[in-house]
Amino acid sequence: MPLALITGASRGIGAATARALADTHSLLLGGRDTAALESLAAELPDARPWPVELTDPTALAAATADLAEVDLLVHSAGIARVGPLAEATAARWREMYEVNVIAVVELTRLLLPALRTTKGQVILINSGAGQNAHPGWGPYAASKFALRAYADVLRGEETPTSGIRVTTIFPGRTATDMQRTVRADEGADYDPTRYLRPESVAAAIRTAALATPEAHFTEITVRPT
Ligand SMILES: NC(=O)c1ccc[n+]([C@@H]2O[C@H](COP(=O)([O-])OP(=O)(O)OC[C@H]3O[C@@H](n4cnc5c(N)ncnc54)[C@H](OP(=O)(O)O)[C@@H]3O)[C@@H](O)[C@H]2O)c1
């Protein structure tokens, strides 16, 4: 079976993506919560934990060193905080960019040879905040706009030469721990029934991942009804 590496697979959209791809892919489950990764791996037919701190370039290089062929790389790991720019310190901006941008860029760079070998695919979980930047969403929206630009350049550089397909998924609010944090930052209730289910975002990811070879899903937007 083709090999998929999914970051952020210990929870939320990444864990739902692992379940959605379990019948079509061998899975490497990225995250830091080793117990959660082991528990998910145990319920899937062909999955292994891939625990790594994504903001540690040395750890990333070590964790990717043995991966000669990767068919699919799904970047789901991310962090979000909401608040006015007046309170967004340099540390807040750096932390957001480290996880949401630099880690994605560096992991992709390290795996490019393995992805070129398979004419593989990179799927980046962006956000509605990467399409429209609203008050309160400064560092997060900026990081997701950067991620969108990165994906567009990666597609332009790789698809014509190596055949790697690059898909950006733009989900709206989704019922995960991240959304619980966002709602707390907003001083509002968290009602998961108002949001997308992670499984619904994973269904869009699966659609892009299982596209026929001549089809390239470049962008998919998923909004709650
Ligand atoms: N939830 C939403 O409303 C929403 C909407 C639009 C877009 N998104 C995007 O969707 C993606 C997934 O979000 P989610 O809601 O599923 O988030 P989540 O439930 O909070 O899960 C975040 C995941 O990212 C991993 N992670 C965070 N920092 C990491 C680091 N430094 N190193 C390694 N792993 C790290 C976490 O791993 P550990 O727990 O193991 O540390 C966890 O698996 C994100 O990119 C997010 O921006 C979410």
XYZ file of C-alpha atoms and ligand atoms in Angstrom:
273
model
C 0.000 0.000 0.000
C 1.185 3.580 -0.580
C 2.745 5.296 2.439
C 1.144 8.405 3.966
C 2.743 10.534 6.675
C 0.139 12.582 8.574
C 1.251 15.268 11.038
C -1.083 16.211 13.876
C -2.500 12.679 13.830
C -2.808 12.386 17.608
C -6.019 14.460 17.656
C -8.616 16.379 15.678
C -8.514 16.578 11.896
C -5.236 14.629 11.643
C -6.611 11.658 13.610
C -9.790 11.686 11.483
C -7.615 11.766 8.353
C -5.686 8.723 9.552
C -8.961 6.827 10.000
C -10.179 7.973 6.573
C -7.014 6.756 4.816
C -6.529 3.559 6.831
C -7.963 1.248 4.159
C -5.903 2.701 1.298
C -2.550 3.639 2.881
C 0.162 2.490 5.257
C 0.278 5.271 7.807
C 2.910 7.125 9.797
C 1.107 8.996 12.574
C 2.815 12.273 13.502
C 2.343 14.043 16.843
C 3.954 14.383 20.266
C 1.435 12.554 22.447
C 2.953 9.083 22.128
C 0.151 7.377 24.075
C -2.496 8.853 21.749
C -0.488 7.848 18.665
C -0.035 4.289 19.950
C -3.702 3.969 20.789
C -4.754 5.161 17.301
C -2.175 2.922 15.605
C -3.558 -0.073 17.510
C -7.044 0.421 16.065
C -5.876 0.770 12.427
C -4.726 -2.074 10.140
C -1.325 -0.663 9.100
C -0.181 2.352 11.108
C 2.872 3.311 13.174
C 3.452 6.248 15.529
C 5.876 8.880 14.211
C 6.436 11.011 17.306
C 8.435 14.150 16.607
C 8.548 17.769 17.779
C 8.015 19.499 14.436
C 9.727 22.726 15.472
C 13.011 20.904 16.173
C 14.922 20.755 12.849
C 17.435 18.223 14.196
C 14.651 15.896 15.313
C 12.893 16.356 11.978
C 16.020 15.466 10.015
C 16.552 12.340 12.133
C 12.913 11.259 11.844
C 12.889 11.581 8.048
C 16.345 10.116 7.360
C 15.085 6.576 6.659
C 12.089 7.562 4.539
C 13.163 6.831 0.965
C 9.664 6.806 -0.527
C 6.594 8.726 0.643
C 3.422 8.804 -1.452
C 1.420 11.297 0.574
C 2.361 13.965 3.113
C -0.559 15.524 5.010
C 0.300 18.582 7.096
C -2.435 18.781 9.725
C -0.408 19.846 12.797
C -1.076 23.450 13.702
C -1.820 25.865 16.512
C -4.292 28.760 16.797
C -4.829 31.625 19.229
C -7.140 34.592 18.840
C -6.732 38.106 20.249
C -6.066 41.695 19.228
C -2.827 42.695 17.518
C -2.139 45.049 20.421
C -1.623 41.987 22.633
C 0.152 39.750 20.114
C 3.774 39.656 21.249
C 6.743 38.682 19.095
C 6.777 35.373 20.973
C 3.149 34.712 19.914
C 3.980 35.515 16.253
C 7.092 33.336 16.325
C 5.326 30.358 17.893
C 2.553 30.560 15.274
C 4.989 30.750 12.384
C 7.259 28.012 13.800
C 4.458 25.399 13.829
C 2.119 26.579 11.060
C 4.756 27.582 8.488
C 8.432 26.766 9.194
C 7.782 23.194 10.346
C 5.664 22.529 7.234
C 8.278 24.035 4.940
C 11.190 22.134 6.499
C 9.427 18.760 6.698
C 8.365 19.092 3.054
C 11.900 20.053 2.020
C 13.375 17.039 3.807
C 10.854 14.702 2.150
C 10.993 16.155 -1.373
C 13.314 13.419 -2.702
C 11.027 10.740 -1.205
C 7.965 12.442 -2.718
C 9.591 12.919 -6.121
C 10.441 9.210 -6.238
C 6.749 8.310 -6.028
C 5.361 11.344 -7.908
C 3.592 11.868 -4.621
C 1.253 14.420 -3.113
C 1.394 17.090 -0.407
C -1.853 18.121 1.301
C -1.750 21.221 3.505
C -4.535 21.930 5.993
C -5.005 25.654 5.775
C -8.087 27.523 7.096
C -10.770 30.003 6.157
C -8.397 32.390 7.963
C -5.947 31.757 5.092
C -8.535 33.144 2.649
C -9.901 36.101 4.633
C -8.136 37.833 7.531
C -10.499 39.198 10.189
C -9.887 41.262 13.329
C -8.533 39.118 16.161
C -6.919 36.564 13.850
C -3.621 38.420 13.145
C -0.799 35.914 13.736
C -2.899 32.844 12.830
C -4.319 34.371 9.627
C -0.896 35.676 8.607
C 0.637 32.236 9.132
C -2.106 30.625 7.037
C -1.735 33.245 4.252
C 1.982 32.372 4.270
C 1.118 28.672 4.111
C -1.132 29.311 1.109
C 1.645 31.209 -0.693
C 4.074 28.400 0.101
C 1.686 25.785 -1.314
C 1.182 27.784 -4.514
C 4.937 28.155 -5.072
C 5.549 24.476 -4.260
C 2.888 23.465 -6.808
C 4.367 25.764 -9.437
C 7.871 24.414 -8.898
C 7.153 20.704 -8.464
C 4.082 19.678 -10.448
C 5.488 20.418 -13.930
C 8.859 18.790 -13.207
C 8.437 16.007 -10.636
C 4.673 15.461 -10.920
C 4.094 16.067 -7.190
C 0.537 17.302 -6.632
C -0.068 19.982 -4.000
C -3.498 20.430 -2.422
C -4.595 23.130 -0.004
C -7.666 22.374 2.118
C -9.477 25.380 3.613
C -11.749 24.151 6.438
C -14.096 26.389 8.367
C -14.510 26.030 12.132
C -14.175 22.368 13.059
C -15.077 20.657 16.330
C -11.638 19.896 17.812
C -9.484 20.902 20.786
C -8.170 23.797 18.678
C -11.668 25.227 18.265
C -12.258 24.848 22.009
C -9.142 27.012 22.598
C -10.259 29.554 19.994
C -13.695 29.876 21.599
C -12.101 30.361 25.023
C -9.905 33.127 23.538
C -13.078 34.683 22.116
C -14.746 34.476 25.540
C -17.552 32.420 23.992
C -19.164 28.998 24.505
C -17.893 25.969 22.644
C -20.799 24.156 21.005
C -19.394 21.407 18.743
C -22.735 20.946 16.965
C -22.247 24.351 15.281
C -19.021 23.299 13.586
C -17.747 20.867 10.972
C -16.944 17.398 12.220
C -13.269 16.454 11.739
C -14.507 13.451 9.717
C -16.065 15.831 7.185
C -12.750 17.607 6.631
C -11.034 14.218 6.416
C -13.501 13.221 3.673
C -12.287 16.163 1.569
C -8.670 15.154 2.221
C -9.463 11.590 1.167
C -11.083 12.867 -2.045
C -7.919 14.789 -2.940
C -5.657 11.893 -1.958
C -7.579 9.344 -4.047
C -7.902 11.511 -7.175
C -7.231 9.704 -10.430
C -3.663 10.295 -11.709
C -4.606 12.928 -14.301
C -6.661 14.941 -11.777
C -5.128 17.522 -9.446
C -7.293 18.934 -6.685
C -5.367 22.157 -6.078
C -7.725 23.711 -3.498
C -10.799 22.544 -1.586
C -12.872 24.798 0.679
C -15.114 23.130 3.280
C -17.552 25.300 5.237
C -20.076 24.378 7.915
C -23.642 24.534 6.552
N -10.282 23.196 14.325
C -10.598 24.172 13.480
O -11.603 24.892 13.658
C -9.758 24.394 12.252
C -10.318 25.182 11.225
C -9.566 25.430 10.080
C -8.305 24.896 9.974
N -7.773 24.136 10.987
C -6.422 23.614 10.806
O -6.486 22.208 10.812
C -5.273 21.656 11.314
C -5.603 20.649 12.425
O -6.264 21.351 13.467
P -7.071 20.585 14.620
O -8.279 21.375 14.871
O -7.162 19.135 14.287
O -6.065 20.824 15.846
P -5.908 20.057 17.253
O -7.069 19.169 17.509
O -5.574 21.119 18.235
O -4.626 19.124 17.018
C -3.390 19.727 16.737
C -2.414 18.651 16.328
O -1.175 19.291 15.978
C -0.117 18.655 16.666
N 0.949 19.614 16.970
C 0.796 20.908 17.386
N 2.000 21.456 17.590
C 2.925 20.515 17.293
C 4.342 20.483 17.318
N 5.070 21.564 17.699
N 4.977 19.346 16.961
C 4.266 18.265 16.593
N 2.914 18.227 16.542
C 2.261 19.346 16.892
C -0.748 18.120 17.942
O 0.041 17.050 18.418
P 0.149 16.638 19.995
O -1.201 16.876 20.619
O 0.500 15.187 19.949
O 1.207 17.499 20.562
C -2.117 17.669 17.439
O -2.059 16.373 16.883
C -4.436 22.847 11.780
O -3.473 23.150 10.818
C -5.453 23.974 11.904
O -4.858 25.241 11.731
C -8.495 23.861 12.107
